[in-house]
Amino acid sequence: MVFVPHVSVTKQPFTSGCLASPMSGISAESCLEQFENDLFENQTAILRWIIQIRNNNCPLHSFSENSRSINTLIDGFAGIGTLAVCNDELSSDNAMEGFDKVVSIENDEEDYQFLLSNVQDCYQISHIKAECVHMNFLDWFKANYSKLNYFKSVIHLDYAFSMSQSSKDSKQQLASILNEVLQGKCPMVTVRLPSHRKDLESLVKEKVSYRSIITNNELQEGYTLLALFPVITQNKYNEEKEYPSISSKRQFQHVWNSKVPEIRERFVHCLTKQMLKNCPIQQDIVLNEFSAFMENEVDDQKIYDFLFDLFHNKVFKSQEYLEKGDVNVTQLNVNSSVDVSKRINKRVNSISELIPEDFHVESMADIGCSEGSITSLLGKQLGLSKENVHGCDVRDIGKLYTKDFTFTLANEDDNTLPYASNSQSLVVALMSLHHIPNVEKTMEEIHRILAPGGLLIIREHDSFHNDMAVVLDILHGLYSLVWSNPRETPNFCDDYFCNYQSKEQWAEKFGEIGFKVLKEEYNRDIENNPYLYFYTCFQKQ
């Protein structure tokens, strides 16, 4: 299968350099085949680079509002659609690679017709995986990017062959587009420029407002690839409290010097035992090296960096850990740094035990379902079909994890839940409520979607003391910045939000909007429940 022949192939980046002619001795068919092979190889390399940079800097599972992406790529200057075709081939070969969808935007009429022919006719890619748009990119961005199915998509701009031939015009256009995109909450934009256009690269670095930039001059001869990340806006919910906030970067020092013995004991458990339950030698190493490092009185970011290096370059490679460690570190970026099978079964069993024996579940919704492993198993245990097992999250969990339940991407701006009123007989919210700004609105939404007499089961931390909230922040920081690789939330210290409540506060809040407590599961034992998890089953009145 070959690309539709295109007379204006010089617009494309990967020509073979030998267009067929009677004098060349090379057939048109051979030249076109070589052109396609070159195109696939180079564009696939670009795709893999984009995905790698995305995973390291704005991963799908990040809790960060500013640096979380969805698994869609916007190809702003799509040409004849090579990125969409390469993505389809890449994701077909390996489901772990590729984007769920590529939106190919092309303003030139001739190129757009070839784009349609390649994507729809030649390669027959479904509209679910490739959307073709005939429109000016910036006009499309202003009209559509804020919509839920596009918002937080990564954007790629192949500026090498889409820019105006006028040097002045191309500079003005590039600066305008990039500033517009980065101010529009795009988590990452990549740009391809000709290497000889140093003026354009300089303009990007000097005139565009960004947080950080990654430059790659090695991937493709003759071209420079740039990845830009937007300036992080201060999380308005992370104001300084009665204890040091995450953004203060003073939490380690605060809890290390806590005057409450129980707090320090729970913190040490968090640091040394959460990932190393069966590795006492490594526990001692972590505690001793951490204690020595704390004498430097450095900020939290430096401490997280130190611990990341310690765990990944020493502890996780130790013979003791390789033989006795019960946590699969290969899964850290997917399922919150715990052993998958144990976590799923334990959670599902706890939930099932809280449901009264005479209560019949007809439809359920998991609020903040992440990758959906618990959602799927709970639905199966309750005997529900996929259509009656729902999960929603502001994070795009991707195509791999939605086979056994119905996933809906939630709108993070207005706290609404994507379900009809009185439509669910069971709602679960497992360690998700403390991540939600304006959680009271979400609580009201849970009440709305539950049928009369329906059940709500929550799993949360009992944050009984201000210093306990600091320990819980650090626990989330360790998951985000230390134990996961690539890091789950790279900008944790600048852009992370949590709002913990005590068990009594959660009960009071839900009671005020029409719920009563049916049953609880809870113990305060430090060894068995160091982070004070509890379950409460509520019933809608």
Coordinates of C-alpha atoms in Angstrom, one line a residue:
M1 CA 0.0 0.0 0.0
V2 CA 1.4 3.4 -1.0
F3 CA 0.5 7.0 -0.5
V4 CA -1.5 8.7 -3.1
P5 CA 1.0 10.3 -5.5
H6 CA 1.4 14.0 -4.8
V7 CA 2.9 16.4 -7.4
S8 CA 3.9 18.8 -4.7
V9 CA 6.0 16.3 -2.8
T10 CA 8.6 19.0 -2.0
K11 CA 6.2 20.2 0.7
Q12 CA 6.7 16.9 2.5
P13 CA 9.7 16.5 4.8
F14 CA 10.9 13.0 3.7
T15 CA 11.3 12.9 0.0
S16 CA 13.7 10.3 -1.4
G17 CA 15.6 12.9 -3.2
C18 CA 15.1 11.1 -6.6
L19 CA 11.8 11.9 -8.3
A20 CA 11.3 9.4 -11.2
S21 CA 12.2 10.6 -14.7
P22 CA 13.1 8.9 -18.0
M23 CA 16.8 9.9 -17.4
S24 CA 17.0 8.5 -13.8
G25 CA 16.5 4.9 -14.7
I26 CA 14.2 4.6 -11.6
S27 CA 10.5 3.8 -12.1
A28 CA 7.8 6.0 -10.7
E29 CA 6.5 3.0 -8.6
S30 CA 10.0 2.3 -7.1
C31 CA 10.5 6.0 -6.3
L32 CA 7.1 6.3 -4.7
E33 CA 7.7 3.2 -2.6
Q34 CA 11.0 4.5 -1.4
F35 CA 9.4 7.8 -0.6
E36 CA 6.7 6.1 1.5
N37 CA 9.3 4.0 3.4
D38 CA 11.3 7.1 4.2
L39 CA 8.2 8.9 5.3
F40 CA 7.1 6.1 7.6
E41 CA 10.4 5.7 9.2
N42 CA 11.0 9.4 9.9
Q43 CA 7.4 10.2 10.9
T44 CA 7.2 7.2 13.2
A45 CA 10.4 8.3 14.9
I46 CA 8.9 11.7 15.5
L47 CA 5.7 10.1 16.9
R48 CA 7.7 8.0 19.3
W49 CA 9.7 11.1 20.4
I50 CA 6.5 13.0 21.1
I51 CA 5.1 10.2 23.1
Q52 CA 8.2 9.8 25.2
I53 CA 8.4 13.5 25.9
R54 CA 4.7 13.5 26.8
N55 CA 5.0 10.6 29.1
N56 CA 7.9 12.2 31.0
N57 CA 6.4 15.7 31.3
C58 CA 2.6 15.6 31.1
P59 CA 1.5 12.0 31.5
L60 CA -2.0 10.8 31.1
H61 CA -2.3 9.8 34.7
S62 CA -0.9 13.0 36.2
F63 CA -3.1 14.7 38.9
S64 CA -1.7 18.0 37.8
E65 CA -4.2 20.4 36.3
N66 CA -1.5 22.2 34.3
S67 CA 0.6 19.2 33.1
R68 CA -1.9 16.4 32.3
S69 CA -2.6 15.4 28.8
I70 CA -5.2 13.3 27.1
N71 CA -4.3 10.6 24.6
T72 CA -5.1 12.7 21.5
L73 CA -2.7 14.4 19.1
I74 CA -3.6 17.5 17.2
D75 CA -1.5 17.6 14.0
G76 CA -1.8 21.3 13.2
F77 CA -0.3 21.4 9.7
A78 CA -1.1 17.8 8.6
G79 CA -0.1 18.0 4.9
I80 CA -1.2 14.7 3.3
G81 CA -1.8 12.9 6.6
T82 CA 1.4 11.0 7.3
L83 CA 1.3 11.3 11.1
A84 CA -2.2 9.9 11.2
V85 CA -1.2 7.0 9.0
C86 CA 2.0 6.3 11.0
N87 CA 0.0 6.5 14.3
D88 CA -2.5 3.9 13.0
E89 CA 0.4 1.6 12.0
L90 CA 2.2 2.2 15.3
S91 CA -0.8 1.5 17.5
S92 CA -1.8 -1.5 15.5
D93 CA 1.6 -3.1 16.0
N94 CA 1.7 -2.4 19.7
A95 CA -1.4 -1.3 21.6
M96 CA 0.9 0.4 24.2
E97 CA 2.2 2.8 21.6
G98 CA 0.5 5.5 19.6
F99 CA -2.3 8.0 20.4
D100 CA -6.0 7.0 20.6
K101 CA -6.7 9.6 18.0
V102 CA -5.0 12.0 15.6
V103 CA -6.8 15.1 14.5
S104 CA -5.3 16.2 11.2
I105 CA -5.8 19.8 10.3
E106 CA -4.9 21.1 6.9
N107 CA -5.9 24.4 5.3
D108 CA -4.5 23.9 1.8
E109 CA -7.3 22.5 -0.5
E110 CA -5.1 20.3 -2.6
D111 CA -3.3 18.8 0.4
Y112 CA -6.6 18.3 2.2
Q113 CA -7.9 16.2 -0.6
F114 CA -4.8 14.0 -0.5
L115 CA -5.1 13.9 3.3
L116 CA -8.7 12.5 2.9
S117 CA -7.7 10.1 0.2
N118 CA -4.8 8.7 2.3
V119 CA -6.6 8.5 5.6
Q120 CA -10.0 7.4 4.5
D121 CA -9.5 5.6 1.2
C122 CA -6.0 4.3 1.0
Y123 CA -5.5 3.3 4.6
Q124 CA -9.2 3.2 5.7
I125 CA -8.6 4.5 9.2
S126 CA -11.7 4.9 11.2
H127 CA -13.0 8.3 12.3
I128 CA -12.5 7.2 15.9
K129 CA -8.7 7.1 15.3
A130 CA -8.3 9.8 12.7
E131 CA -10.3 13.0 12.2
C132 CA -9.6 15.1 9.1
V133 CA -10.3 18.9 9.3
H134 CA -10.1 21.4 6.4
M135 CA -9.5 24.6 8.3
N136 CA -6.8 27.1 9.3
F137 CA -5.2 25.7 12.4
L138 CA -5.4 28.8 14.6
D139 CA -9.0 29.3 13.7
W140 CA -9.7 25.6 14.6
F141 CA -7.8 26.0 17.9
K142 CA -9.8 29.0 19.0
A143 CA -13.1 27.4 18.1
N144 CA -12.5 23.9 19.3
Y145 CA -9.6 23.2 21.7
S146 CA -11.6 24.0 24.8
K147 CA -14.1 21.3 24.1
L148 CA -13.8 18.2 26.3
N149 CA -12.8 15.7 23.6
Y150 CA -9.8 18.0 22.5
F151 CA -8.9 19.9 25.7
K152 CA -5.4 19.0 26.9
S153 CA -4.4 17.2 23.7
V154 CA -0.8 17.5 22.7
I155 CA -0.3 19.7 19.6
H156 CA 2.3 19.1 16.9
L157 CA 3.2 21.8 14.4
D158 CA 5.3 20.8 11.4
Y159 CA 6.4 24.3 10.7
A160 CA 9.2 23.2 8.3
F161 CA 7.0 23.0 5.3
S162 CA 3.9 24.9 6.3
M163 CA 5.5 28.3 6.9
S164 CA 5.3 31.2 4.6
Q165 CA 8.2 31.6 2.2
S166 CA 8.6 35.2 3.6
S167 CA 11.0 35.1 6.6
K168 CA 9.2 38.0 8.3
D169 CA 5.7 36.5 7.8
S170 CA 6.8 33.1 9.1
K171 CA 8.3 34.6 12.2
Q172 CA 5.2 36.6 13.0
Q173 CA 3.0 33.6 12.4
L174 CA 5.0 31.2 14.5
A175 CA 5.2 33.5 17.5
S176 CA 1.4 34.3 17.3
I177 CA 0.5 30.6 17.1
L178 CA 2.7 29.4 19.9
N179 CA 1.7 32.0 22.4
E180 CA -2.0 31.4 21.6
V181 CA -1.6 27.7 22.1
L182 CA 0.5 27.8 25.3
Q183 CA -1.9 30.3 26.8
G184 CA -4.8 28.0 25.9
K185 CA -3.8 25.4 28.5
C186 CA -2.2 23.1 26.0
P187 CA 0.1 20.9 28.2
M188 CA 2.7 20.4 25.4
V189 CA 3.3 21.7 21.9
T190 CA 6.0 20.3 19.6
V191 CA 7.4 22.1 16.7
R192 CA 9.6 20.9 13.8
L193 CA 11.8 23.6 12.2
P194 CA 14.5 23.5 9.5
S195 CA 17.9 23.5 11.2
H196 CA 19.2 26.3 9.0
R197 CA 16.4 28.6 10.3
K198 CA 18.2 29.6 13.5
D199 CA 16.2 32.8 13.4
L200 CA 13.0 30.9 14.0
E201 CA 14.5 28.8 16.8
S202 CA 15.8 32.0 18.5
L203 CA 12.4 33.6 18.1
V204 CA 10.7 30.7 19.9
K205 CA 13.2 30.9 22.8
E206 CA 13.1 34.6 23.1
K207 CA 9.5 35.7 22.3
V208 CA 7.3 32.8 23.3
S209 CA 6.2 32.5 26.9
Y210 CA 6.9 29.0 28.2
R211 CA 7.9 27.2 31.4
S212 CA 10.6 24.9 29.8
I213 CA 11.8 23.8 26.4
I214 CA 13.4 20.6 25.1
T215 CA 15.5 20.7 22.0
N216 CA 16.4 17.7 19.8
N217 CA 18.8 18.2 16.9
E218 CA 19.7 14.5 16.6
L219 CA 16.5 12.8 15.6
Q220 CA 16.4 14.0 12.1
E221 CA 19.2 15.4 9.9
G222 CA 18.5 18.9 8.8
Y223 CA 15.7 19.6 11.2
T224 CA 15.2 20.7 14.8
L225 CA 12.5 19.5 17.1
L226 CA 11.3 21.6 20.0
A227 CA 8.9 20.6 22.8
L228 CA 7.5 23.5 24.8
F229 CA 5.5 23.5 28.1
P230 CA 3.3 26.3 29.3
V231 CA 3.9 28.5 32.3
I232 CA 2.3 26.9 35.4
T233 CA -0.4 29.1 36.8
Q234 CA -0.5 29.0 40.6
N235 CA -3.1 26.6 41.9
K236 CA -5.7 28.9 43.5
Y237 CA -6.7 26.1 45.9
N238 CA -3.1 25.7 47.3
E239 CA -3.2 28.7 49.6
E240 CA -1.0 28.6 52.7
K241 CA -2.9 26.8 55.5
E242 CA -2.2 26.3 59.2
Y243 CA 0.5 23.9 58.1
P244 CA 3.0 24.1 55.2
S245 CA 1.4 23.6 51.9
I246 CA 2.9 21.5 49.1
S247 CA 4.0 24.6 47.2
S248 CA 5.9 25.9 50.3
K249 CA 8.4 23.0 49.7
R250 CA 8.9 22.8 53.5
Q251 CA 6.8 19.8 54.3
F252 CA 9.6 17.3 54.9
Q253 CA 11.3 19.5 57.5
H254 CA 7.9 20.2 59.2
V255 CA 6.9 16.5 59.6
W256 CA 10.5 15.4 60.4
N257 CA 10.5 17.8 63.3
S258 CA 6.9 17.1 64.4
K259 CA 6.2 17.1 68.1
V260 CA 3.5 14.5 67.7
P261 CA 5.1 11.0 68.0
E262 CA 2.3 9.3 66.1
I263 CA 2.9 11.6 63.1
R264 CA 6.6 10.9 62.9
E265 CA 6.0 7.2 63.2
R266 CA 3.4 7.2 60.4
F267 CA 5.8 9.3 58.2
V268 CA 8.7 6.9 58.7
H269 CA 6.5 4.0 57.8
C270 CA 5.5 5.9 54.6
L271 CA 9.1 6.5 53.7
T272 CA 10.6 3.1 54.4
K273 CA 7.9 0.4 54.4
Q274 CA 5.3 1.4 51.7
M275 CA 7.5 0.0 49.0
L276 CA 9.8 -2.2 51.1
K277 CA 7.6 -4.2 53.4
N278 CA 9.7 -7.4 53.1
C279 CA 13.1 -5.6 52.8
P280 CA 14.4 -4.6 56.3
I281 CA 17.9 -4.0 55.0
Q282 CA 16.7 -1.5 52.4
Q283 CA 14.4 0.1 55.0
D284 CA 17.4 0.9 57.1
I285 CA 19.4 2.2 54.2
V286 CA 16.6 4.6 53.1
L287 CA 16.1 5.9 56.7
N288 CA 19.8 6.4 57.3
E289 CA 20.5 8.1 54.0
F290 CA 17.4 10.2 54.3
S291 CA 18.4 11.3 57.9
A292 CA 21.8 12.3 56.7
F293 CA 20.4 14.2 53.7
M294 CA 18.0 16.1 55.9
E295 CA 20.9 17.7 57.7
N296 CA 21.4 19.9 54.6
E297 CA 18.0 21.7 55.2
V298 CA 17.2 21.6 51.5
D299 CA 13.7 22.2 50.0
D300 CA 11.2 19.4 49.2
Q301 CA 12.0 19.3 45.5
K302 CA 15.6 18.5 46.2
I303 CA 14.6 15.8 48.7
Y304 CA 12.2 14.2 46.2
D305 CA 15.1 14.2 43.6
F306 CA 17.5 12.7 46.1
L307 CA 15.0 9.9 47.0
F308 CA 14.2 9.2 43.3
D309 CA 17.9 8.6 42.7
L310 CA 18.2 6.5 45.9
F311 CA 15.2 4.2 45.1
H312 CA 15.8 3.7 41.4
N313 CA 19.5 3.5 41.3
K314 CA 20.1 1.6 44.5
V315 CA 17.2 0.3 46.4
F316 CA 15.1 -1.2 43.6
K317 CA 18.3 -2.7 42.1
S318 CA 19.4 -4.4 45.4
Q319 CA 19.4 -8.2 45.6
E320 CA 17.1 -8.1 48.6
Y321 CA 14.5 -6.1 46.8
L322 CA 14.7 -8.2 43.6
E323 CA 14.2 -11.3 45.7
K324 CA 11.7 -10.1 48.3
G325 CA 10.0 -7.0 47.0
D326 CA 6.3 -7.5 46.6
V327 CA 5.6 -4.3 44.6
N328 CA 5.9 -4.5 40.8
V329 CA 7.8 -1.3 40.0
T330 CA 7.1 -1.7 36.3
Q331 CA 3.5 -0.8 37.0
L332 CA 4.1 2.4 38.9
N333 CA 3.1 4.8 36.2
V334 CA -0.2 3.0 35.6
N335 CA -1.7 2.0 38.9
S336 CA -0.5 4.1 41.8
S337 CA 2.6 2.1 42.7
V338 CA 1.1 -1.0 44.3
D339 CA 0.9 -4.6 43.5
V340 CA -2.0 -4.8 41.0
S341 CA -3.7 -8.1 41.9
K342 CA -3.6 -7.6 45.6
R343 CA -4.9 -4.1 45.5
I344 CA -7.8 -4.9 43.2
N345 CA -9.0 -7.9 45.1
K346 CA -8.7 -6.3 48.5
R347 CA -10.6 -3.2 47.4
V348 CA -13.4 -5.1 45.7
N349 CA -13.8 -7.5 48.6
S350 CA -14.1 -4.5 51.0
I351 CA -16.7 -2.8 48.9
S352 CA -18.7 -6.0 48.5
E353 CA -18.8 -6.6 52.2
L354 CA -20.3 -3.1 52.8
I355 CA -23.2 -3.7 50.4
P356 CA -26.2 -5.1 52.3
E357 CA -27.1 -8.6 51.3
D358 CA -30.7 -7.6 50.3
F359 CA -29.5 -4.7 48.1
H360 CA -29.6 -5.2 44.4
V361 CA -27.2 -3.2 42.2
E362 CA -28.5 -2.5 38.7
S363 CA -26.0 0.1 37.6
M364 CA -22.9 1.5 39.2
A365 CA -20.5 4.5 38.6
D366 CA -16.9 4.8 39.8
I367 CA -16.0 8.5 40.4
G368 CA -12.2 8.9 39.7
C369 CA -11.8 5.4 38.3
S370 CA -8.2 5.9 37.0
E371 CA -7.3 2.9 34.9
G372 CA -10.5 1.1 35.8
S373 CA -9.1 -2.1 37.2
I374 CA -11.3 -2.0 40.3
T375 CA -14.2 -0.7 38.3
S376 CA -14.1 -3.7 35.9
L377 CA -13.7 -6.4 38.6
L378 CA -16.4 -4.9 40.9
G379 CA -18.8 -4.8 37.9
K380 CA -18.1 -8.4 37.2
Q381 CA -18.5 -9.4 40.8
L382 CA -21.9 -7.7 40.9
G383 CA -22.9 -9.5 37.7
L384 CA -23.3 -6.3 35.7
S385 CA -22.9 -5.9 31.9
K386 CA -20.4 -3.4 30.5
E387 CA -23.2 -1.0 29.7
N388 CA -24.2 -0.8 33.4
V389 CA -20.6 -0.4 34.7
H390 CA -19.5 3.2 34.4
G391 CA -16.3 5.0 35.3
C392 CA -15.3 8.6 34.9
D393 CA -12.1 10.6 35.5
V394 CA -10.6 13.9 34.5
R395 CA -7.6 11.8 33.4
D396 CA -7.7 10.1 30.1
I397 CA -7.1 6.4 31.0
G398 CA -6.7 5.4 27.3
K399 CA -8.0 2.7 25.1
L400 CA -6.3 -0.2 26.8
Y401 CA -8.2 -0.1 30.0
T402 CA -11.9 0.4 28.9
K403 CA -12.8 -3.0 27.6
D404 CA -14.9 -4.1 30.5
F405 CA -16.7 -0.9 31.5
T406 CA -18.0 2.3 30.0
F407 CA -15.5 5.1 30.5
T408 CA -16.4 8.8 30.2
L409 CA -13.9 11.7 30.4
A410 CA -15.1 14.1 33.1
N411 CA -15.1 17.9 32.8
E412 CA -12.7 19.2 35.4
D413 CA -13.9 22.8 35.2
D414 CA -17.5 22.5 36.5
N415 CA -17.5 19.3 38.7
T416 CA -20.5 17.9 36.8
L417 CA -20.8 14.2 36.5
P418 CA -21.7 12.8 33.0
Y419 CA -24.8 10.7 34.2
A420 CA -28.5 11.3 34.3
S421 CA -30.3 12.0 37.5
N422 CA -31.4 9.0 39.6
S423 CA -29.6 6.7 37.1
Q424 CA -27.2 4.8 39.4
S425 CA -28.0 2.4 42.3
L426 CA -24.3 2.3 43.4
V427 CA -21.6 5.0 43.3
V428 CA -18.1 4.4 44.6
A429 CA -15.4 7.1 45.1
L430 CA -12.1 5.4 46.1
M431 CA -9.4 7.9 47.2
S432 CA -10.7 10.4 44.7
L433 CA -12.7 13.0 46.7
H434 CA -9.6 14.6 48.3
H435 CA -8.2 15.3 44.8
I436 CA -11.3 17.4 43.7
P437 CA -11.4 21.2 44.1
N438 CA -14.8 22.4 45.1
V439 CA -15.7 18.8 46.2
E440 CA -19.0 20.0 47.6
K441 CA -20.3 20.4 44.1
T442 CA -19.2 16.9 43.2
M443 CA -20.9 15.6 46.3
E444 CA -24.1 17.2 45.2
E445 CA -23.7 15.6 41.8
I446 CA -23.3 12.2 43.4
H447 CA -26.6 12.8 45.2
R448 CA -28.2 13.8 42.0
I449 CA -27.2 10.7 40.0
L450 CA -28.0 8.2 42.7
A451 CA -31.5 6.7 42.7
P452 CA -33.5 7.1 45.9
G453 CA -32.2 4.6 48.4
G454 CA -29.0 4.2 46.3
L455 CA -25.6 3.5 48.0
L456 CA -22.5 5.6 48.0
I457 CA -19.2 3.9 49.2
I458 CA -16.2 6.1 49.8
R459 CA -12.6 5.3 50.7
E460 CA -10.7 8.2 52.1
H461 CA -8.0 9.2 54.6
D462 CA -9.0 10.1 58.2
S463 CA -6.9 13.3 58.4
F464 CA -7.4 13.8 62.2
H465 CA -4.5 16.3 62.6
N466 CA -2.9 19.1 60.5
D467 CA 0.4 17.3 60.6
M468 CA -1.3 14.1 59.3
A469 CA -2.3 16.1 56.2
V470 CA 1.4 16.9 55.7
V471 CA 2.2 13.2 55.9
L472 CA -0.5 12.4 53.3
D473 CA 0.8 15.1 51.0
I474 CA 4.3 13.6 51.2
L475 CA 2.8 10.1 50.5
H476 CA 1.3 11.5 47.3
G477 CA 4.6 13.2 46.5
L478 CA 6.5 9.9 46.9
Y479 CA 4.1 8.2 44.5
S480 CA 4.3 11.2 42.1
L481 CA 8.0 12.0 42.1
V482 CA 9.9 9.1 43.7
W483 CA 8.5 5.6 43.2
S484 CA 7.0 6.1 39.6
N485 CA 9.3 6.2 36.6
P486 CA 8.5 8.2 34.5
R487 CA 7.2 10.5 37.2
E488 CA 3.5 10.4 37.6
T489 CA 3.1 14.2 38.3
P490 CA 6.4 15.9 37.3
N491 CA 5.3 19.3 38.6
F492 CA 4.0 18.0 42.0
C493 CA 5.5 20.7 44.1
D494 CA 4.1 23.6 42.0
D495 CA 0.8 22.2 40.9
Y496 CA -0.7 19.5 43.1
F497 CA -3.9 19.8 45.0
C498 CA -5.3 17.7 47.9
N499 CA -7.9 18.6 50.5
Y500 CA -8.1 16.0 53.2
Q501 CA -10.9 15.7 55.8
S502 CA -11.4 13.7 58.9
K503 CA -13.8 10.7 58.9
E504 CA -16.2 12.7 60.9
Q505 CA -16.0 15.7 58.6
W506 CA -16.9 13.5 55.5
A507 CA -19.8 12.0 57.4
E508 CA -21.1 15.5 58.4
K509 CA -20.7 16.9 54.8
F510 CA -22.6 14.0 53.3
G511 CA -25.2 14.1 56.0
E512 CA -26.0 17.7 55.2
I513 CA -27.0 16.9 51.6
G514 CA -29.2 13.9 52.4
F515 CA -27.1 10.8 53.1
K516 CA -27.1 8.6 56.2
V517 CA -24.2 6.3 57.3
L518 CA -25.0 2.6 57.0
K519 CA -21.7 0.9 57.7
E520 CA -18.0 1.6 58.2
E521 CA -14.7 -0.2 58.0
Y522 CA -11.8 1.4 59.9
N523 CA -8.9 0.8 62.2
R524 CA -6.1 3.1 63.4
D525 CA -3.3 0.5 63.8
I526 CA -0.1 2.1 62.5
E527 CA 1.4 -1.1 61.1
N528 CA -1.8 -2.2 59.2
N529 CA -3.2 1.2 58.4
P530 CA -0.5 3.8 58.5
Y531 CA -2.3 6.3 56.3
L532 CA -5.7 6.0 58.1
Y533 CA -7.7 4.7 55.2
F534 CA -11.4 4.1 56.0
Y535 CA -14.5 3.0 54.1
T536 CA -18.0 4.4 54.7
C537 CA -21.2 3.2 53.1
F538 CA -23.9 5.9 52.8
Q539 CA -27.5 5.6 51.7
K540 CA -29.4 8.3 49.8
Q541 CA -32.5 9.4 51.8

